Coordinates of C-alpha atoms and ligand atoms in Angstrom, one line a residue:
M1 CA -14.3 -11.8 -17.9
K2 CA -16.6 -9.2 -19.3
C3 CA -16.6 -5.6 -18.1
A4 CA -19.3 -3.1 -19.1
V5 CA -17.0 -0.1 -19.1
S6 CA -13.5 -1.4 -20.0
H7 CA -13.5 0.3 -23.4
N8 CA -13.2 3.7 -21.8
C9 CA -12.5 3.3 -18.1
G10 CA -8.9 4.2 -17.1
G11 CA -8.9 1.9 -14.1
C12 CA -7.2 -1.1 -15.7
L13 CA -5.9 -2.5 -19.0
G14 CA -9.2 -4.6 -19.4
P15 CA -10.1 -7.9 -17.8
H16 CA -10.9 -9.3 -21.2
L17 CA -7.2 -9.9 -21.9
S18 CA -5.8 -13.4 -21.6
Y19 CA -4.4 -13.5 -18.1
R20 CA -1.8 -16.1 -19.2
D21 CA -0.5 -13.8 -22.0
H22 CA -0.5 -10.9 -19.7
L23 CA 1.6 -12.7 -17.1
A24 CA 4.0 -13.9 -19.8
Q25 CA 4.4 -10.3 -20.9
K26 CA 5.2 -9.2 -17.3
Q27 CA 7.7 -12.0 -17.0
R28 CA 9.5 -10.8 -20.2
E29 CA 9.5 -7.2 -18.9
M30 CA 11.0 -8.2 -15.6
E31 CA 13.7 -10.3 -17.4
A32 CA 14.5 -7.4 -19.7
L33 CA 14.8 -5.0 -16.7
L34 CA 16.4 -7.2 -14.0
G35 CA 17.8 -10.2 -15.8
R36 CA 21.2 -8.5 -16.1
F37 CA 21.5 -8.4 -12.3
C38 CA 20.4 -12.0 -11.3
P39 CA 18.1 -14.8 -12.3
V40 CA 14.5 -13.9 -12.4
A41 CA 12.1 -16.6 -11.1
P42 CA 8.8 -17.2 -12.9
I43 CA 6.2 -14.7 -11.8
L44 CA 3.8 -15.8 -9.1
G45 CA 0.4 -15.3 -10.7
M46 CA -3.1 -15.6 -9.3
E47 CA -5.2 -18.7 -9.8
D48 CA -8.3 -16.5 -10.0
P49 CA -7.2 -13.0 -11.0
Y50 CA -10.5 -11.3 -10.4
H51 CA -12.1 -9.4 -7.5
Y52 CA -8.7 -9.2 -5.7
R53 CA -8.6 -5.6 -4.6
N54 CA -9.4 -4.7 -1.0
K55 CA -9.6 -1.0 -1.8
S56 CA -11.8 1.0 -4.2
I57 CA -11.6 4.6 -5.1
A58 CA -14.5 6.4 -6.7
T59 CA -14.9 10.0 -7.8
F60 CA -18.1 11.9 -7.6
A61 CA -19.6 14.1 -10.4
Q62 CA -23.1 15.2 -11.5
D63 CA -24.4 14.1 -14.8
R64 CA -26.1 16.4 -17.3
S65 CA -29.4 16.2 -15.5
G66 CA -27.7 17.1 -12.2
K67 CA -27.9 13.6 -10.8
L68 CA -25.0 12.5 -8.6
V69 CA -22.9 9.7 -10.1
S70 CA -19.7 8.0 -8.9
G71 CA -17.1 6.1 -10.8
I72 CA -13.6 6.3 -12.4
Y73 CA -12.1 8.9 -14.7
A74 CA -12.2 7.9 -18.3
Q75 CA -8.7 7.2 -19.6
G76 CA -6.7 10.5 -19.7
T77 CA -9.7 12.7 -18.8
H78 CA -11.5 14.2 -15.9
R79 CA -14.8 12.8 -17.0
V80 CA -16.3 10.4 -14.5
I81 CA -17.7 7.1 -15.9
P82 CA -20.1 5.4 -13.6
V83 CA -18.7 2.0 -12.5
E84 CA -21.1 -0.4 -10.9
D85 CA -19.4 -3.7 -11.1
C86 CA -15.7 -3.6 -11.2
C87 CA -14.2 -7.1 -11.6
L88 CA -10.9 -6.2 -10.0
Q89 CA -12.5 -5.1 -6.7
M90 CA -13.8 -7.4 -4.1
E91 CA -17.5 -7.6 -4.4
V92 CA -18.3 -6.0 -1.0
L93 CA -16.5 -2.9 -2.3
N94 CA -18.8 -2.6 -5.3
R95 CA -21.8 -3.1 -3.0
T96 CA -20.5 -0.5 -0.6
Q97 CA -19.8 2.1 -3.3
A98 CA -23.4 1.5 -4.6
A99 CA -24.8 2.0 -1.1
V100 CA -22.7 5.2 -0.6
L101 CA -24.1 6.6 -3.9
S102 CA -27.7 5.7 -3.0
A103 CA -27.4 7.2 0.5
A104 CA -25.7 10.4 -0.9
R105 CA -28.5 10.8 -3.5
R106 CA -31.2 10.3 -0.9
C107 CA -29.5 12.9 1.3
R108 CA -29.2 15.2 -1.8
L109 CA -25.4 15.6 -1.3
P110 CA -23.8 17.5 -4.2
A111 CA -20.6 16.5 -6.0
Y112 CA -17.7 18.8 -5.7
Q113 CA -17.1 20.7 -8.9
E114 CA -13.4 21.3 -9.3
D115 CA -13.8 24.1 -11.9
R116 CA -16.1 26.2 -9.7
G117 CA -14.6 25.2 -6.4
Q118 CA -18.2 24.4 -5.2
G119 CA -20.0 21.4 -3.8
L120 CA -19.1 18.7 -1.3
L121 CA -18.2 15.2 -2.3
R122 CA -14.9 14.6 -4.1
H123 CA -14.1 10.9 -3.7
C124 CA -15.1 7.9 -1.8
V125 CA -12.4 5.4 -0.7
V126 CA -13.7 2.0 0.6
R127 CA -11.5 -0.6 2.1
C128 CA -12.5 -4.0 3.3
D129 CA -10.9 -6.8 5.3
S130 CA -9.5 -10.0 3.5
Q131 CA -12.7 -11.9 4.2
G132 CA -14.9 -9.1 2.7
Q133 CA -16.9 -8.9 5.8
K134 CA -16.3 -5.3 7.1
A135 CA -15.8 -2.1 5.2
L136 CA -14.3 1.3 6.1
V137 CA -15.7 4.2 4.1
T138 CA -13.7 7.5 3.7
L139 CA -15.4 10.4 2.0
V140 CA -13.1 13.1 0.7
T141 CA -14.4 16.7 0.9
P142 CA -12.7 20.0 0.2
S143 CA -13.3 21.4 3.7
S144 CA -14.5 20.2 7.1
Y145 CA -18.0 21.5 6.3
F146 CA -20.3 18.5 5.8
P147 CA -23.9 19.4 6.4
G148 CA -26.2 16.4 6.9
S149 CA -23.4 13.9 7.6
R150 CA -25.3 12.3 10.5
N151 CA -28.3 11.5 8.2
F152 CA -26.0 10.3 5.5
C153 CA -24.3 7.8 7.9
K154 CA -27.6 6.6 9.2
E155 CA -28.8 6.0 5.7
L156 CA -25.5 4.4 4.6
T157 CA -25.4 2.0 7.5
R158 CA -29.0 1.0 7.0
L159 CA -28.2 0.1 3.4
A160 CA -24.8 -1.4 4.1
P161 CA -24.8 -2.8 7.7
W162 CA -21.3 -4.3 7.1
V163 CA -19.8 -0.8 7.2
A164 CA -17.7 -0.6 10.4
G165 CA -16.8 3.1 10.2
V166 CA -17.3 6.3 8.2
V167 CA -14.4 8.8 8.1
Q168 CA -14.2 12.2 6.4
S169 CA -10.9 13.2 4.9
I170 CA -10.4 16.9 4.2
N171 CA -8.5 17.6 1.0
P172 CA -8.7 21.2 -0.2
R173 CA -6.0 20.7 -2.8
A174 CA -6.3 19.9 -6.5
T175 CA -3.6 17.3 -6.6
S176 CA -3.5 13.7 -7.7
A177 CA -3.5 12.5 -4.1
V178 CA -7.0 11.4 -3.2
L179 CA -6.8 11.7 0.6
G180 CA -6.0 14.8 2.5
K181 CA -4.0 15.0 5.7
T182 CA -6.9 15.6 8.1
F183 CA -9.3 12.9 9.1
K184 CA -12.5 13.2 11.1
T185 CA -14.6 10.2 12.3
L186 CA -18.2 10.6 11.2
W187 CA -19.6 7.3 12.5
G188 CA -18.3 4.1 14.1
K189 CA -14.6 3.0 14.2
P190 CA -12.1 5.1 12.2
F191 CA -10.1 2.0 11.4
L192 CA -10.3 -1.4 9.8
E193 CA -9.2 -4.7 11.4
D194 CA -7.7 -7.5 9.3
T195 CA -5.9 -10.8 9.8
L196 CA -2.8 -11.7 7.7
L197 CA -0.4 -14.6 8.1
G198 CA -2.0 -15.3 11.4
L199 CA -1.5 -11.8 12.8
R200 CA -4.1 -9.2 13.6
F201 CA -3.7 -5.7 12.1
T202 CA -5.5 -2.4 12.6
L203 CA -5.2 0.2 9.9
S204 CA -6.3 3.8 9.8
S205 CA -7.9 5.3 6.8
G206 CA -4.8 7.1 5.6
S207 CA -2.3 4.2 6.2
F208 CA -0.8 2.2 3.3
Y209 CA -2.0 -1.4 3.1
Q210 CA -1.2 -3.9 0.3
V211 CA -4.3 -4.0 -2.0
N212 CA -4.2 -7.7 -2.9
P213 CA -4.6 -9.8 0.3
R214 CA -4.4 -13.1 -1.5
Q215 CA -1.0 -12.2 -3.1
T216 CA 0.3 -10.3 -0.1
R217 CA 0.7 -13.5 1.8
R218 CA 2.9 -14.9 -1.0
L219 CA 4.8 -11.6 -1.3
Y220 CA 5.6 -11.6 2.4
E221 CA 6.4 -15.3 2.5
T222 CA 8.9 -14.7 -0.3
A223 CA 10.5 -11.7 1.6
L224 CA 10.8 -13.8 4.8
D225 CA 12.2 -16.7 2.9
F226 CA 14.9 -14.4 1.3
A227 CA 15.6 -13.0 4.8
A228 CA 16.6 -16.5 6.0
L229 CA 15.8 -15.7 9.6
D230 CA 17.1 -18.1 12.3
G231 CA 15.5 -16.5 15.4
T232 CA 18.6 -14.4 16.4
Q233 CA 19.0 -11.7 13.8
T234 CA 18.3 -8.0 14.2
V235 CA 16.0 -6.9 11.4
L236 CA 15.3 -3.4 10.1
D237 CA 12.0 -2.9 8.3
A238 CA 12.3 0.3 6.4
Y239 CA 9.1 1.9 4.8
C240 CA 7.2 -0.4 7.1
G241 CA 3.6 1.0 6.7
I242 CA 1.5 -0.5 9.5
G243 CA 4.3 -2.9 10.4
T244 CA 3.1 -6.0 8.5
I245 CA 6.4 -7.3 7.2
G246 CA 8.3 -6.6 10.4
L247 CA 5.7 -8.2 12.5
S248 CA 5.5 -11.2 10.3
A249 CA 9.3 -11.5 10.7
A250 CA 9.3 -10.9 14.5
P251 CA 8.6 -14.5 15.6
R252 CA 11.6 -15.6 13.7
A253 CA 13.9 -12.7 14.5
G254 CA 15.9 -11.6 17.6
E255 CA 14.7 -8.0 17.3
V256 CA 12.8 -5.9 14.7
S257 CA 12.8 -2.2 14.3
G258 CA 10.6 -0.5 11.7
V259 CA 10.4 3.1 10.4
E260 CA 7.5 4.8 8.6
L261 CA 7.0 8.4 7.5
N262 CA 3.2 8.6 7.8
P263 CA 2.4 9.3 11.5
A264 CA -0.9 7.4 11.5
A265 CA 0.6 4.4 9.9
A266 CA 3.6 4.4 12.3
R267 CA 1.2 4.6 15.2
D268 CA -0.8 1.7 13.7
A269 CA 2.5 -0.3 13.5
A270 CA 3.3 0.3 17.2
A271 CA -0.3 -0.6 18.2
N272 CA -0.1 -3.7 16.0
A273 CA 3.1 -4.8 17.7
R274 CA 1.3 -4.6 21.1
R275 CA -1.8 -6.3 19.9
N276 CA 0.2 -9.2 18.6
G277 CA 2.4 -9.4 21.7
A278 CA 5.5 -8.8 19.6
E279 CA 7.8 -7.6 22.4
N280 CA 10.9 -7.7 20.3
A281 CA 9.4 -5.2 17.8
R282 CA 9.7 -1.4 17.9
F283 CA 8.4 1.2 15.5
Y284 CA 9.6 4.7 14.7
Q285 CA 8.0 7.6 12.9
G286 CA 10.3 9.4 10.5
D287 CA 12.0 9.6 7.2
A288 CA 13.6 6.2 6.4
T289 CA 16.9 7.7 5.1
A290 CA 17.5 10.0 8.1
W291 CA 16.6 7.1 10.5
M292 CA 18.9 4.7 8.7
E293 CA 21.8 7.2 8.9
E294 CA 21.1 7.6 12.6
Q295 CA 21.0 3.8 13.1
A296 CA 24.3 3.5 11.2
R297 CA 25.9 6.0 13.6
R298 CA 24.5 4.5 16.8
G299 CA 24.7 0.8 16.0
P300 CA 24.5 -2.1 16.7
S301 CA 24.4 -3.2 13.1
P302 CA 21.5 -5.3 11.9
Q303 CA 22.0 -8.6 10.1
V304 CA 19.0 -8.1 7.8
V305 CA 17.6 -5.0 6.2
I306 CA 14.2 -5.2 4.5
L307 CA 13.0 -2.2 2.5
D308 CA 9.7 -1.7 0.7
P309 CA 9.8 1.9 -0.5
P310 CA 7.1 3.7 -2.6
R311 CA 7.4 3.5 -6.4
A312 CA 9.8 6.5 -6.5
S313 CA 12.2 4.2 -4.6
T314 CA 14.8 4.9 -1.9
T315 CA 17.8 7.3 -1.9
S316 CA 21.5 6.9 -2.5
R317 CA 22.0 8.1 1.1
F318 CA 19.9 5.2 2.3
I319 CA 22.1 2.8 0.3
S320 CA 25.2 4.4 1.8
A321 CA 23.8 3.9 5.3
V322 CA 23.2 0.2 4.6
Q323 CA 26.8 0.0 3.4
D324 CA 27.9 1.6 6.7
M325 CA 25.9 -1.0 8.7
G326 CA 27.0 -3.9 6.7
P327 CA 24.1 -6.3 7.1
D328 CA 24.6 -9.8 5.6
R329 CA 21.4 -9.6 3.6
V330 CA 19.1 -6.9 2.1
V331 CA 15.6 -7.9 1.0
Y332 CA 14.3 -5.3 -1.4
V333 CA 10.5 -5.4 -2.0
S334 CA 9.6 -3.1 -4.9
C335 CA 6.5 -1.9 -6.6
G336 CA 8.6 0.0 -9.1
P337 CA 10.9 -2.3 -11.1
Q338 CA 12.3 0.6 -13.1
T339 CA 13.5 2.5 -10.1
L340 CA 14.6 -0.8 -8.5
A341 CA 17.0 -1.4 -11.4
R342 CA 18.6 1.9 -10.7
D343 CA 18.9 1.1 -7.0
L344 CA 20.4 -2.3 -7.7
E345 CA 23.3 -0.5 -9.4
G346 CA 23.7 1.6 -6.3
F347 CA 23.7 -1.4 -4.1
A348 CA 26.2 -3.2 -6.3
A349 CA 28.5 -0.2 -6.0
A350 CA 28.1 -0.4 -2.2
G351 CA 29.2 -4.1 -2.2
Y352 CA 25.7 -5.8 -2.3
R353 CA 25.2 -8.3 -5.1
P354 CA 21.7 -9.2 -6.3
V355 CA 21.3 -13.0 -5.9
K356 CA 17.7 -13.7 -6.9
C357 CA 14.6 -12.0 -7.8
Q358 CA 10.9 -13.1 -7.5
P359 CA 8.2 -11.1 -9.3
V360 CA 4.7 -11.4 -7.8
D361 CA 1.6 -10.3 -9.6
M362 CA -0.1 -8.1 -7.1
F363 CA -2.0 -6.1 -9.7
P364 CA -3.5 -8.4 -12.4
F365 CA -4.8 -6.5 -15.5
T366 CA -2.7 -3.5 -14.7
P367 CA 0.8 -2.6 -16.0
H368 CA 2.3 -2.9 -12.5
T369 CA 4.4 -5.7 -11.1
E370 CA 5.8 -6.2 -7.6
V371 CA 9.3 -7.7 -7.2
V372 CA 11.3 -9.1 -4.3
V373 CA 15.1 -9.1 -4.6
L374 CA 17.7 -10.7 -2.3
L375 CA 21.0 -8.9 -2.1
E376 CA 24.0 -10.3 -0.2
R377 CA 27.1 -8.5 1.0
E378 CA 30.0 -9.5 -1.2
K379 CA 32.5 -11.7 0.5
G380 CA 35.5 -9.7 1.6
S381 CA 33.5 -6.5 1.5
A382 CA 33.6 -5.3 5.1
P383 CA 31.1 -2.7 6.4
A384 CA 32.2 0.8 5.5
R385 CA 31.8 1.9 9.1
R386 CA 32.3 5.5 8.4
R387 CA 32.0 7.2 11.7
R388 CA 29.8 10.2 11.5
P389 CA 28.8 12.4 14.5
S390 CA 25.4 11.6 15.8
S391 CA 22.7 14.2 15.3
G392 CA 21.8 14.3 19.0
Q393 CA 19.1 12.4 20.9
A394 CA 18.4 8.8 20.0
P395 CA 15.1 8.5 18.2
A396 CA 12.3 7.3 20.5
P397 CA 10.1 4.4 19.5
L398 CA 6.4 4.9 19.5
Ligands
LIG401 N1 5.9 -2.4 3.9 C1 4.6 -1.9 4.0 C2 4.4 -0.6 3.3 C3 5.0 -0.4 1.9 S1 4.4 1.0 1.0 C4 3.6 -2.9 3.5 O1 3.9 -3.9 2.9 O2 2.4 -2.7 3.7 C5 5.6 2.2 1.3 C6 5.5 2.9 2.7 O3 6.6 3.9 2.8 C7 4.2 3.7 2.9 O4 3.6 3.3 4.1 C8 4.7 5.2 2.9 O5 3.9 6.0 3.8 C9 6.1 5.0 3.4 N2 7.0 6.1 3.1 C10 7.0 6.9 2.0 N3 8.1 7.7 2.0 C11 8.8 7.4 3.2 C12 10.0 7.9 3.8 N4 10.7 8.9 3.2 N5 10.4 7.4 4.9 C13 9.7 6.4 5.5 N6 8.6 5.9 5.0 C14 8.1 6.4 3.8

């Protein structure tokens, strides 16, 4: 596929590469990293590896003539290259970003200038549902000040009637995180609704959601297959986001409990449980390690632990808490195979043997690979059952 900006855009490795070669390279990398632990199954690639992303992030700037532009930073710089037609993003996202730019130009909204600390628009994050029918627009500004926001929303929704909501995210900090911690609804609904594996999910602007819906289905099916649920087990879903894995597991489990640090995502997870009638699922807000340690103290022990931590991975204390609980199976979903390899050593020392590993190409034409690993408790290795005093009150589900 041809891309007009791939020679200097830092968004991907370039869609002109042969996808087959690229997949073969990812397979070799996964075997080199993980092959010493267990067999690595052939990577699940995409039949059509284009227009897969359901989330687009654009940065605003002003060109030399002062005209507002939006796009992606050039590789290794803070120079914005206008991107009109990204072939990794779903088409509705490209159309929505174009509409946001037109509406912002028409309303004469200025870009934020990092060096001077002046201006308004920093980034625009657009998410869409798996069908590409609805979009949620989040505009990042340095403060809550947003003159003309009402006119902007009117103009945007005229140009892009598929926009379901416009949210402002306030991020005064100059960090690599795009979104700030405070959100304000400017127009419409401050969330997006989507369907995945027959379940309905609501997600807020700041909640994590897998970016490749076509492959997410295969990722979750692999995780559930590895979990080997028979309708009776207690399942813990750690780093659960909006509860997608836990709620997919719920119909085949006895009980599901999930934990998530981001308060909005944890609330989304609890609401998603109610909306899907999953009476056997409960969600908690908190740090996964602290929560696991508390679960290990209080019992009863789960039979299956599923974890899907961020790229920086989990903690050695989390692994010790798993050892204390002694589930039969651990299903580790990882977007950071390097940190995963380190954790697999920790799990092996805790009596959990990696049995099989399935790479899934969630991010074609980027260097990233997602992996699901099944670990089983070694026969004869009993749960450690170290008794530690409880920290006080039992955590309350949302
Ligand atoms: N399983 C979910 C989310 C995976 S992404 C899905 O498939 O959609 C990892 C999630 O871990 C994010 O939602 C992030 O907010 C959360 N997270 C990050 N650090 C955490 C911590 N210390 N404790 C609990 N959750 C954490």
